[in-house]
CSV table of C-alpha atoms in Angstrom, one decimal:
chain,number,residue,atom,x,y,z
A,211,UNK,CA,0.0,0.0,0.0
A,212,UNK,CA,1.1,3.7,-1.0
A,213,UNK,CA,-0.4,4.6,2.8
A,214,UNK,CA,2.9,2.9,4.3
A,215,UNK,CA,5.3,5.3,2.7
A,216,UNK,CA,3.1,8.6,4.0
A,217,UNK,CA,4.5,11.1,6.5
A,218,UNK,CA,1.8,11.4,10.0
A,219,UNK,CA,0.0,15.0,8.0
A,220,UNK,CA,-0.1,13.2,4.8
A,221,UNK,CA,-2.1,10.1,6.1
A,222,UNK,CA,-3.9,12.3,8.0
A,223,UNK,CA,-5.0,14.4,4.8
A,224,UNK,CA,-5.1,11.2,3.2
A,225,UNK,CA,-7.9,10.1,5.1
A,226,UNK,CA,-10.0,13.5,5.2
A,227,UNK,CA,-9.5,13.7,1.1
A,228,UNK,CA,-12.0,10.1,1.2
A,229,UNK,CA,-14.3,11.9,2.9
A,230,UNK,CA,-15.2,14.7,0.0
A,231,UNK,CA,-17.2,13.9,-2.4
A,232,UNK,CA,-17.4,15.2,-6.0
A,233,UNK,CA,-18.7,18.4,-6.9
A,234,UNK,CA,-18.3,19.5,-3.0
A,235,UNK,CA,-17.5,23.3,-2.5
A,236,UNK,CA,-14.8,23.1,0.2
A,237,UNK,CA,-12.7,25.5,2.2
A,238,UNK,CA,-9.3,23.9,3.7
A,239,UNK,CA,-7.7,25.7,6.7
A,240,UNK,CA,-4.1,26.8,7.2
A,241,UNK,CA,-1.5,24.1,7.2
A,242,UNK,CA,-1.9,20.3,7.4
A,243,UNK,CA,-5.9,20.7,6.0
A,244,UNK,CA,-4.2,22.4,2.9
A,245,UNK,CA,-2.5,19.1,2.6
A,246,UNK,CA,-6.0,17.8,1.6
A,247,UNK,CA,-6.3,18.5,-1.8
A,248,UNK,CA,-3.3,16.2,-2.7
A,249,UNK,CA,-4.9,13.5,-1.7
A,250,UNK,CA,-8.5,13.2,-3.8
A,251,UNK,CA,-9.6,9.8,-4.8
A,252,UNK,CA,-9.9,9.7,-8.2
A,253,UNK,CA,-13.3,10.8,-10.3
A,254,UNK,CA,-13.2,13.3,-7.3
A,255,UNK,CA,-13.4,16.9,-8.3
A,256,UNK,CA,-13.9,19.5,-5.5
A,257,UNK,CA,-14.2,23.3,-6.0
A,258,UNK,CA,-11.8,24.9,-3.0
A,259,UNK,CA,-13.3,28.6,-1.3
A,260,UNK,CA,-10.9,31.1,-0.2
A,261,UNK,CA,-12.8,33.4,2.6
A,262,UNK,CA,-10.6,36.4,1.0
A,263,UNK,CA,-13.1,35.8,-1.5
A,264,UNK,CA,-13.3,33.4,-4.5
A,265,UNK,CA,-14.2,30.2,-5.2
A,266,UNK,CA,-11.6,27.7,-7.3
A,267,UNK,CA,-8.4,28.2,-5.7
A,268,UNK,CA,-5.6,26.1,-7.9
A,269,UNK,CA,-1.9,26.0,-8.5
A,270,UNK,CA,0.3,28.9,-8.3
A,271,UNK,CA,1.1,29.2,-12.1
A,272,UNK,CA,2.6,33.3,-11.9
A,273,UNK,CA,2.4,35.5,-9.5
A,274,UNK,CA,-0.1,38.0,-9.4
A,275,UNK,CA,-0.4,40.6,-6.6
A,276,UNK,CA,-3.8,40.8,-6.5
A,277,UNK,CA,-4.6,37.2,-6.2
A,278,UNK,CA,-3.5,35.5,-2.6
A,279,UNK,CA,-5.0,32.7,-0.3
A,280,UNK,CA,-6.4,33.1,2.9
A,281,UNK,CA,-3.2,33.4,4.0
A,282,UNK,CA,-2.1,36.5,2.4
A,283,UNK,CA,0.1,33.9,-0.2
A,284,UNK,CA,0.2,33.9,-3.6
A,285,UNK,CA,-2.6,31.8,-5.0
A,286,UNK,CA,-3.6,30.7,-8.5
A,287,UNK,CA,-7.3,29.8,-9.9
A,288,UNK,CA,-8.6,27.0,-12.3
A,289,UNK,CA,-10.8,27.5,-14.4
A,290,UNK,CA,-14.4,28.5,-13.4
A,291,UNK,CA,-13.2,30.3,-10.6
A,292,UNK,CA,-15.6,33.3,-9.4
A,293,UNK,CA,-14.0,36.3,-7.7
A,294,UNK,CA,-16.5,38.0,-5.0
A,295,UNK,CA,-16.2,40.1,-2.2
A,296,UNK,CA,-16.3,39.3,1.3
A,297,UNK,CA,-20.0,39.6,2.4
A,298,UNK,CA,-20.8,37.2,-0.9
A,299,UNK,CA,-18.0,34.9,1.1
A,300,UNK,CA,-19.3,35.2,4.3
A,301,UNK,CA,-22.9,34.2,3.1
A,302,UNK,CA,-21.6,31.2,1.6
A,303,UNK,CA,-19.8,30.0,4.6
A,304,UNK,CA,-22.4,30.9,7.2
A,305,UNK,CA,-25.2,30.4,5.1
A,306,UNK,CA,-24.8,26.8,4.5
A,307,UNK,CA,-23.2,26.7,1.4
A,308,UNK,CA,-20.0,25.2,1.4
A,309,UNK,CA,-20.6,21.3,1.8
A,310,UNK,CA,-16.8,20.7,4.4
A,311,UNK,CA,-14.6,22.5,6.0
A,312,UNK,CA,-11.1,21.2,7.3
A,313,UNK,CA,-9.5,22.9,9.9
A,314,UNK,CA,-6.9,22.2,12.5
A,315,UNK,CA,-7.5,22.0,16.5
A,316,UNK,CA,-5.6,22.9,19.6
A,317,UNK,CA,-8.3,21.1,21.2
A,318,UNK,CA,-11.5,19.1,20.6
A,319,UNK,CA,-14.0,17.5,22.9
A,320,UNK,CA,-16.4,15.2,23.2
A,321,UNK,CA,-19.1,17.2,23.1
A,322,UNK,CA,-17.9,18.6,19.6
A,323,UNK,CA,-16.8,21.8,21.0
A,324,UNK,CA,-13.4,22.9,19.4
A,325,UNK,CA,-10.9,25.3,20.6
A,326,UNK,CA,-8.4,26.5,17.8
A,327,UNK,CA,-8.0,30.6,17.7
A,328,UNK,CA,-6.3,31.6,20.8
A,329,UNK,CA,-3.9,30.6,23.5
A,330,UNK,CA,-4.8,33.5,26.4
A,331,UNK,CA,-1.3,34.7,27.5
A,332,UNK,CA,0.5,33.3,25.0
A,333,UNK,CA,-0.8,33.5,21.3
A,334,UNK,CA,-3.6,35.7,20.2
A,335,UNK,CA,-3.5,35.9,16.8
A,336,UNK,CA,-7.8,36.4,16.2
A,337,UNK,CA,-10.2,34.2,14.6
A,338,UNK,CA,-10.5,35.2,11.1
A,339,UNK,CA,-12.8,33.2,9.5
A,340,UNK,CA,-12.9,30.2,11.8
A,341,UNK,CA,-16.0,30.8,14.1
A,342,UNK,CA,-18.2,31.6,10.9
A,343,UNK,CA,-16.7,28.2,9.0
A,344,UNK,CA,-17.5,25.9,12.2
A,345,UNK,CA,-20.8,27.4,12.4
A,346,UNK,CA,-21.8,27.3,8.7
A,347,UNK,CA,-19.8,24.5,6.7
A,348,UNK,CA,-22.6,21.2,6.8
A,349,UNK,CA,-19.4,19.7,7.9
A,350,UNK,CA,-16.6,20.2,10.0
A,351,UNK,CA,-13.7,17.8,10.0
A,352,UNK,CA,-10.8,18.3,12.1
A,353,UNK,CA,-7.6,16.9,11.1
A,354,UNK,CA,-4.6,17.0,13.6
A,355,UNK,CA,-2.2,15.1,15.1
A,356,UNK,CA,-3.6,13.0,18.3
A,357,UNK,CA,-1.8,14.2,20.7
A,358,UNK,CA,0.1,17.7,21.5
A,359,UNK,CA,3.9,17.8,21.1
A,360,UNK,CA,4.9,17.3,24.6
A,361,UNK,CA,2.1,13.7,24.6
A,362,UNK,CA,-0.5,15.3,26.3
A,363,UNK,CA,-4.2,14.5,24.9
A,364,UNK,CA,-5.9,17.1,22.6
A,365,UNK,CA,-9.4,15.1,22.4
A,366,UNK,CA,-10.6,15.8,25.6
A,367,UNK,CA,-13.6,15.9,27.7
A,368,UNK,CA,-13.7,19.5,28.2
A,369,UNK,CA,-11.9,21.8,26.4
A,370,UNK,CA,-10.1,24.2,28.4
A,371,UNK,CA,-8.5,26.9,26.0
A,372,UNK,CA,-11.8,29.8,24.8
A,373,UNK,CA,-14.3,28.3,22.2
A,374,UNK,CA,-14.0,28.8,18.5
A,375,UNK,CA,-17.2,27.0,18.4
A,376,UNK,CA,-19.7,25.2,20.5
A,377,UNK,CA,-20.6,21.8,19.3
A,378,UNK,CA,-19.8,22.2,15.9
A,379,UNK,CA,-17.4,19.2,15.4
A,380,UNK,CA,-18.5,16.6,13.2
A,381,UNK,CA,-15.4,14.4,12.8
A,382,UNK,CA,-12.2,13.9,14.2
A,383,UNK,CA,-9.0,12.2,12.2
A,384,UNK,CA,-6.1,11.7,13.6
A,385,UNK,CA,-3.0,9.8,12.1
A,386,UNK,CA,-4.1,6.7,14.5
A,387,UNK,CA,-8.0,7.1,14.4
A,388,UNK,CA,-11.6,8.6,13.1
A,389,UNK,CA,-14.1,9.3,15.4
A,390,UNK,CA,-17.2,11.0,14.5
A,391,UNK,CA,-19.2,13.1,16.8
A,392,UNK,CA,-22.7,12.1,17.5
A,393,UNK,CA,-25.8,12.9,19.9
A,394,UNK,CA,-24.5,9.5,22.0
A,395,UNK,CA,-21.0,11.2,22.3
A,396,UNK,CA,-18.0,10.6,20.2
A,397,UNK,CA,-17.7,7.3,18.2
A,398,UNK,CA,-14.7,5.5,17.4
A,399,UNK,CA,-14.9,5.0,13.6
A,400,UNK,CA,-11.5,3.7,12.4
A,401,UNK,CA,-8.2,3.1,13.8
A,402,UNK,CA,-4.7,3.5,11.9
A,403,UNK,CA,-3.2,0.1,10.2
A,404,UNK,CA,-0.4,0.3,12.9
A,405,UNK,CA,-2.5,1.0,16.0
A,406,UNK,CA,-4.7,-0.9,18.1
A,407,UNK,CA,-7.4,-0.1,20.5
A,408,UNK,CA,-5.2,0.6,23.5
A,409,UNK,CA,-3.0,3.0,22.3
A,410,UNK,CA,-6.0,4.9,21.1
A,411,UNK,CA,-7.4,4.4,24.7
A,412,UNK,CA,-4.1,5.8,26.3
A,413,UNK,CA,-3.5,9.2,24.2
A,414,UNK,CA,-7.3,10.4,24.3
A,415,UNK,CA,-8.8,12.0,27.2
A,416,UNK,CA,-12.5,11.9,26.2
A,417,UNK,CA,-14.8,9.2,26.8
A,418,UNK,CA,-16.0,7.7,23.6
A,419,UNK,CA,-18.1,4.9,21.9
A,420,UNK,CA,-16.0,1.9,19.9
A,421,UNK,CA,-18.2,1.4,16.7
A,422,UNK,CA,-19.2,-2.1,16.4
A,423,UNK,CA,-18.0,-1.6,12.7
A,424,UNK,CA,-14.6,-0.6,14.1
A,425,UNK,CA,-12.6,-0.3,10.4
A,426,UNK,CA,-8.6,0.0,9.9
A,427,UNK,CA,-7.3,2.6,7.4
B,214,UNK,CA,-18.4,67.3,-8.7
B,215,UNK,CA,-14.9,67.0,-9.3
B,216,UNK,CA,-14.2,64.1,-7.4
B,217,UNK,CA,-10.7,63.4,-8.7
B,218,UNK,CA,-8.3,64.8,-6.3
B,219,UNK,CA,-4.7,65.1,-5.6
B,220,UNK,CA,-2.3,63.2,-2.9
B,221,UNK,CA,-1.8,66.5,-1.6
B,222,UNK,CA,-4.9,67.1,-1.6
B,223,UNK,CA,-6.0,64.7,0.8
B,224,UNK,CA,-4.8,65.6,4.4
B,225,UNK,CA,-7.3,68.1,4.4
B,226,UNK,CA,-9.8,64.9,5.3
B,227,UNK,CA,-7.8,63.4,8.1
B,228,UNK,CA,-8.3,64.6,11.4
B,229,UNK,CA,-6.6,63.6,14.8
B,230,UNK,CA,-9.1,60.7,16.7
B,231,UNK,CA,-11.1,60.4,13.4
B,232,UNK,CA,-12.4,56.5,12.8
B,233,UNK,CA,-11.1,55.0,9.3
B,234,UNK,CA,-12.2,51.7,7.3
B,235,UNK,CA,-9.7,50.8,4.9
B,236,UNK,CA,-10.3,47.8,2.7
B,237,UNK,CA,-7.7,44.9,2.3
B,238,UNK,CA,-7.1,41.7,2.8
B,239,UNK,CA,-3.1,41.2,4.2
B,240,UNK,CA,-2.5,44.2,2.4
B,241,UNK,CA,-3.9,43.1,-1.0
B,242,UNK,CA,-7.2,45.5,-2.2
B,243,UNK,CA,-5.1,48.1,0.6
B,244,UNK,CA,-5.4,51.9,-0.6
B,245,UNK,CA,-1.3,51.4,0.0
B,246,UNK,CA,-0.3,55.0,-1.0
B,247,UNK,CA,-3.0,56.4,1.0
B,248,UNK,CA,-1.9,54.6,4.0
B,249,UNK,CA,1.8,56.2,3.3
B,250,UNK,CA,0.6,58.9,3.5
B,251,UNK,CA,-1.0,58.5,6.1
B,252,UNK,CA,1.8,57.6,8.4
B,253,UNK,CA,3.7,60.4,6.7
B,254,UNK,CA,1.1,63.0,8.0
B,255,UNK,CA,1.6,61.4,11.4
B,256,UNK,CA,-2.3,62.0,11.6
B,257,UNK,CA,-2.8,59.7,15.0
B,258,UNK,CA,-5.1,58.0,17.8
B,259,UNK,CA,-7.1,56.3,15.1
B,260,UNK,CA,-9.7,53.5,15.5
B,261,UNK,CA,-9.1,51.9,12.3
B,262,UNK,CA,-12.2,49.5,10.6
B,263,UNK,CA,-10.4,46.5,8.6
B,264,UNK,CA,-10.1,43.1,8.2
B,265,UNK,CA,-6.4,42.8,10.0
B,266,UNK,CA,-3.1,44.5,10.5
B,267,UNK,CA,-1.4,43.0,7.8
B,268,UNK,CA,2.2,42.9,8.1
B,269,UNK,CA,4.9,45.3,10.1
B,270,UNK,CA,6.2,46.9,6.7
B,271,UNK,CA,2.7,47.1,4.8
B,272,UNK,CA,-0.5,49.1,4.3
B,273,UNK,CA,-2.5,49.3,7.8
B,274,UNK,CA,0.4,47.5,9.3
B,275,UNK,CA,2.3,50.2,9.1
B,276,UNK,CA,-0.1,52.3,11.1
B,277,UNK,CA,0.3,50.5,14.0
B,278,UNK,CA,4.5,49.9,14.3
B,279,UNK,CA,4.3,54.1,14.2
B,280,UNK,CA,2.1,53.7,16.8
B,281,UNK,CA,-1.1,55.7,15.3
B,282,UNK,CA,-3.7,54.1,16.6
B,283,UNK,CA,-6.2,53.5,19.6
B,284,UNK,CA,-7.9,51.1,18.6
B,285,UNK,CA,-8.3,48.5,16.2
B,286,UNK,CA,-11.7,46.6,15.3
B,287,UNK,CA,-10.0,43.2,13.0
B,288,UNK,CA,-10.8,39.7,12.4
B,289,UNK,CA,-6.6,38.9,12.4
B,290,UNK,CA,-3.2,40.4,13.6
B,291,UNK,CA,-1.4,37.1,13.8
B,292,UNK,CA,0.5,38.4,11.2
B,293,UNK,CA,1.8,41.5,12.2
B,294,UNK,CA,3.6,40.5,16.0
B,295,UNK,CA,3.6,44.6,16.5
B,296,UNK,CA,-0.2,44.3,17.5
B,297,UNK,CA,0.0,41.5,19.9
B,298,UNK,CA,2.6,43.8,21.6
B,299,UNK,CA,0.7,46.8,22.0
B,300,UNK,CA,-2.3,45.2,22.7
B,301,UNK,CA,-0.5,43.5,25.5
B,302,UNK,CA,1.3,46.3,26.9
B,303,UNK,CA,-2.1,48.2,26.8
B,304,UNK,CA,-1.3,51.0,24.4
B,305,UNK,CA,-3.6,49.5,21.8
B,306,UNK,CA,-7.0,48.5,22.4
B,307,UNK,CA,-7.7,45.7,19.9
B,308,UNK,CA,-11.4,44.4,19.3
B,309,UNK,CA,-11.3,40.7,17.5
B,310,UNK,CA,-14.4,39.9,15.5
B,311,UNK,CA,-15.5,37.2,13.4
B,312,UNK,CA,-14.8,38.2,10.0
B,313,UNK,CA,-18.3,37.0,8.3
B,314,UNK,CA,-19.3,39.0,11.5
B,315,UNK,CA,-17.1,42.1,10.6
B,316,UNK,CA,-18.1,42.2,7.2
B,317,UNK,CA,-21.9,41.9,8.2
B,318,UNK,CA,-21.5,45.1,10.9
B,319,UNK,CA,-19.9,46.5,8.2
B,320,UNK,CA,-22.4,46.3,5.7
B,321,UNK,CA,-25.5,46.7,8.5
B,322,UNK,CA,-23.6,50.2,9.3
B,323,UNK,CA,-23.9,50.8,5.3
B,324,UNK,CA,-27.2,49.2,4.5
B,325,UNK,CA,-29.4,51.3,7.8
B,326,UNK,CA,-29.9,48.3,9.8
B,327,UNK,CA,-29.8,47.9,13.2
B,328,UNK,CA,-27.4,44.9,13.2
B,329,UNK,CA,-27.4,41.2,12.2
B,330,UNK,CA,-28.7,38.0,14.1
B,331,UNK,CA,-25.7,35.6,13.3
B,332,UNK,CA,-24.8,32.3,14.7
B,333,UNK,CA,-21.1,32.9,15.0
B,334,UNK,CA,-19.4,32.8,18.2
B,335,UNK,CA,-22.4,31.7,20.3
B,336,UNK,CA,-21.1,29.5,23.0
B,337,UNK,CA,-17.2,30.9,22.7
B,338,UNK,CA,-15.8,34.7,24.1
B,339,UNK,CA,-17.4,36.7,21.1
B,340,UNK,CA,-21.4,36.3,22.7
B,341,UNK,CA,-19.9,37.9,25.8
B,342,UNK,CA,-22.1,41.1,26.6
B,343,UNK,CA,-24.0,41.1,23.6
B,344,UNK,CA,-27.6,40.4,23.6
B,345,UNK,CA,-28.6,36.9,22.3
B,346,UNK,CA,-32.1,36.4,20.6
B,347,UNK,CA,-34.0,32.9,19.7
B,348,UNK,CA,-35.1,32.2,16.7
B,349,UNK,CA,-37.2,29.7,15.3
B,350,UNK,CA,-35.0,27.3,17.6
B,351,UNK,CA,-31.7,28.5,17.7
B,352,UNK,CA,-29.5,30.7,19.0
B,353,UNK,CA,-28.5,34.1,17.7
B,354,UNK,CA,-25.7,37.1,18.7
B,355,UNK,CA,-26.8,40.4,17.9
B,356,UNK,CA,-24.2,41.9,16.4
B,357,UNK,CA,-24.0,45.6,15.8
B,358,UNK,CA,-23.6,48.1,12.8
B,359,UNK,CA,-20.2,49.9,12.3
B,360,UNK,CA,-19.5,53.2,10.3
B,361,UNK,CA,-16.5,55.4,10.5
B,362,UNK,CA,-15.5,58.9,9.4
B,363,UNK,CA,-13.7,58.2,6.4
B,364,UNK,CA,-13.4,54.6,4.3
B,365,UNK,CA,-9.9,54.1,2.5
B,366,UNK,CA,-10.8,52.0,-0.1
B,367,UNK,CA,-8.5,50.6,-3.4
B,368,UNK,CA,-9.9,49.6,-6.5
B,369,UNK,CA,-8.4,48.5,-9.8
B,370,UNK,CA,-10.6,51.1,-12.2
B,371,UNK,CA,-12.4,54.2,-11.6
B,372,UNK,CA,-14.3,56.7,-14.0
B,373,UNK,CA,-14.4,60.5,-13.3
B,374,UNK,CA,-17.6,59.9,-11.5
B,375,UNK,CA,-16.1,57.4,-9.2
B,376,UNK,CA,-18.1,54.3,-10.5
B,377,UNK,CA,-15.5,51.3,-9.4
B,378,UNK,CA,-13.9,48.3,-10.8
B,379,UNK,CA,-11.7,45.9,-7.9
B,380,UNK,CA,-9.5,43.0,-9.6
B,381,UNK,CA,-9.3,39.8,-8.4
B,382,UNK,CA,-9.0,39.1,-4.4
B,383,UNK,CA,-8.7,42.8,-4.5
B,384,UNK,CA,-12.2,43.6,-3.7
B,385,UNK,CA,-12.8,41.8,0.1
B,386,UNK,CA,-14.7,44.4,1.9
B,387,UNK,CA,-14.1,47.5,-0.3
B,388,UNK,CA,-17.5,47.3,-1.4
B,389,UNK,CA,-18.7,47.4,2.0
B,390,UNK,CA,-17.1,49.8,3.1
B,391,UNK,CA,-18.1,52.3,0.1
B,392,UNK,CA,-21.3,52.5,1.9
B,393,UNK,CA,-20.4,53.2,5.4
B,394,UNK,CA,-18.4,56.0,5.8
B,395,UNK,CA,-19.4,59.7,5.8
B,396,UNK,CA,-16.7,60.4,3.9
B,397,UNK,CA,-15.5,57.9,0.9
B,398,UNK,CA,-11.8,58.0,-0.9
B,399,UNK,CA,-10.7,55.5,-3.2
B,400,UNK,CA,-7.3,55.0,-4.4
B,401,UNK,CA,-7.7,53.9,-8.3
B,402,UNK,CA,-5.1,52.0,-10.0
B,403,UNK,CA,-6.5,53.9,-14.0
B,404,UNK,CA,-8.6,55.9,-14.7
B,405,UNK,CA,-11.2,56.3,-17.7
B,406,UNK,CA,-13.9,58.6,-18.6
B,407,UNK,CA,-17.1,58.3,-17.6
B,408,UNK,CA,-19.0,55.9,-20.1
B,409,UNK,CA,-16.1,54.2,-20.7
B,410,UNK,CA,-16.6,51.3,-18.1
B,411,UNK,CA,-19.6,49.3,-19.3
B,412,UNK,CA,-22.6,50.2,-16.9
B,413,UNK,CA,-22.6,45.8,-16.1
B,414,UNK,CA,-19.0,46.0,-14.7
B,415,UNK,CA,-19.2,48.9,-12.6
B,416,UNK,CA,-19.4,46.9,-8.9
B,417,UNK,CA,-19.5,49.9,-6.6
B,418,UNK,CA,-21.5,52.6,-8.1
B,419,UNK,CA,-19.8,56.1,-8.4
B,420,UNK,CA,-22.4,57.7,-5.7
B,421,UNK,CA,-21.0,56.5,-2.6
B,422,UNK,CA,-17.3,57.7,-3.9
B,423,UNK,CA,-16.4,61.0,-3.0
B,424,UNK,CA,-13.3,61.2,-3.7
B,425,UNK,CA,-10.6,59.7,-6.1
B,426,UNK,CA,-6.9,59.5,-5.7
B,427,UNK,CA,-4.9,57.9,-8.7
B,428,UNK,CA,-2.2,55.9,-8.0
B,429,UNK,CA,-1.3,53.8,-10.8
B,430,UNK,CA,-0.2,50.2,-9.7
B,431,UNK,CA,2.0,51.7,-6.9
B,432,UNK,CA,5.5,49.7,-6.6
């Protein structure tokens, strides 16, 4: 399998890019959800939203000044793409109209609340466009690593760093499992090839549910 | 009206403690010149309207290193570390809102409403001391209009009569902010004569544009 040879962010967005289907309007986060895009099964075709305002985000083939990401980087556009301004962005986002969003976490419960925009003391950088993605996208997947650099758990019970959104997660992947968030509480979905159900168990703080389908990826 | 103006011209608008929305996103769609000149003017204690801080050396970003402002209302100033500073030390007072939410108060300012009922931030820091409404079911944050003195805005086209063309990413919340300013200048990258735009490009319409300040493409 290809999977073996994949870095921890790369079988991450590996796993995310199965769940988008095609002819999905998407926005992808800063980072390892950026990652995403490489990853598309095949016969998948997804239209990526930029909140700076455009839909079809693509390659960088020449730099153009007035044409950057999310990030403030130079972007490129396939084509199709639709330029707008950011009210026409915002309504897509909040209003239901982007199908996923992939973002990264600091934190996650299992409740589905997610904490992501702000360390208090240490890094404040602002929310951007994060609280009105969580609220708006039909669905939320967070892709991160499973635990924090220094081990300790980031799916927790309780989040303890401020809210970027109050249950509003609607699937965690991890590079050792998938758990989706339900009304009964979080649900073990999947667990990595070269895991098993007690490592899971030991690096995640929340209680959760082991699906009686329990898959490997 | 003679709307087209000079860059020495336009001090005459700026005034100490006077509110400004400028349009940009990370400096892109950012009335850049206008801002230098700006922090060349040293005009100061400004509560500056706009999507972030950019960068140390760019547009808005600029404006808070020199150390003109009092307040920022912004979704973002990860970017520019200057911000995080002041705000900490207390010499800037910074106001972080969602940016569908900015651009909304934005546009409620502009459009005569009283506000917008949105869904973002309920549950999290943002709902604190606003009021929250239900409806139909859910939850809602009343968020509330925004206007300012002046609105800085950048677009790629202008006519004489100040009808406005934005290229590309460049238009973000320029188009909001034509509408919510008593005062409305817009640094043009060309300009044509009127009738020379076709009356279905024009995307903000010359009316809300007092005043026009060519640039070309800057550097």
């Amino acid at each position: 399998m290809a999977t073996v040879a994949l870095n921890t962010k790369d079988r991450i967005a590996n796993r995310i890019a199965k769940e988008l289907k095609d002819g999905d309007l998407v926005n992808l986060g800063i980072g390892l959800p950026t990652k995403v895009g490489n990853f598309l099964p095949e016969g998948v075709e997804v239209m990526l939203q930029s909140e700076n305002g455009y839909i079809g985000i693509g390659p960088v083939t020449e730099v153009d000044p007035d044409l950057v990401n999310a990030g403030g980087q130079p972007a490129g556009m396939v084509t199709g793409a639709a330029m707008f301004d950011s009210f026409m962005s915002f309504n897509l986002i909040r209003g239901g109209h982007v199908d996923a969003t992939v973002l990264g976490a600091l934190q996650v419960d299992q409740n589905g609340n997610l904490a992501n925009w702000m360390v208090p003391g240490k890094m404040v950088p602002g929310m951007g466009g994060a609280m009105d993605l969580v609220v708006g996208a039909k669905k939320v997947i967070i892709g991160m690593e499973h635990a924090a650099k220094d081990g300790s758990p980031k799916i927790l019970k309780q989040c303890n760093l401020p809210l970027t959104g109050k249950q509003v997660v609607d699937m965690i992947v991890t590079e050792l499992a998938v758990f989706t968030c339900t009304d009964k509480g979080l649900v073990l979905e999947e667990i990595s090839e070269d895991t098993d159900l007690q490592t899971v168990r030991e690096k995640t703080e929340a209680d959760y549910i082991v699906s009686k389908n329990l898959k490997k990826f | 009206m003679e709307k087209v103006i000079s860059m020495e011209e336009l001090p005459q608008y700026y005034s100490d403690g006077m509110s400004v929305m400028v349009g940009g996103f990370m400096g892109v769609g950012q009335p850049i010149e206008i801002v230098k000149n700006m922090v060349e003017k040293q005009v100061k204690d400004l509560t500056l309207i706009c999507n972030d801080t950019a960068v140390p050396d760019l547009g808005v970003g600029t404006l808070v290193v020199n150390k003109q402002l009092k307040k920022a209302i912004v979704s973002h100033i990860g970017t520019n570390p200057e911000t995080g500073k002041q705000m900490i030390a207390e010499e800037l007072d910074v106001e972080l809102v969602p940016q569908g939410s900015l651009a909304e108060r934005i546009r409620a300012g502009g459009a005569g409403l009283g506000g917008v009922l949105t869904p973002t931030g309920v549950g999290t820091v943002v709902e604190e001391g606003k009021v929250k409404m239900n409806v139909e079911g859910k939850e809602y944050i009343l968020e509330t209009p925004l206007r300012a003195d002046v609105a800085l805005l950048k677009a790629h086209k202008a006519d004489k009569a100040g009808n406005l063309v934005y290229r590309l990413t460049g238009r973000n919340f320029n188009p909001m902010m034509a509408l919510a300013a008593d005062m409305v200048i817009a640094e043009v990258e060309e300009l044509v004569e009127v009738g020379e735009l076709e009356p279905d490009e024009i995307m903000t319409p010359g009316v809300l544009v007092d005043k026009i300040v060519v640039c070309g493409k800057g550097e």
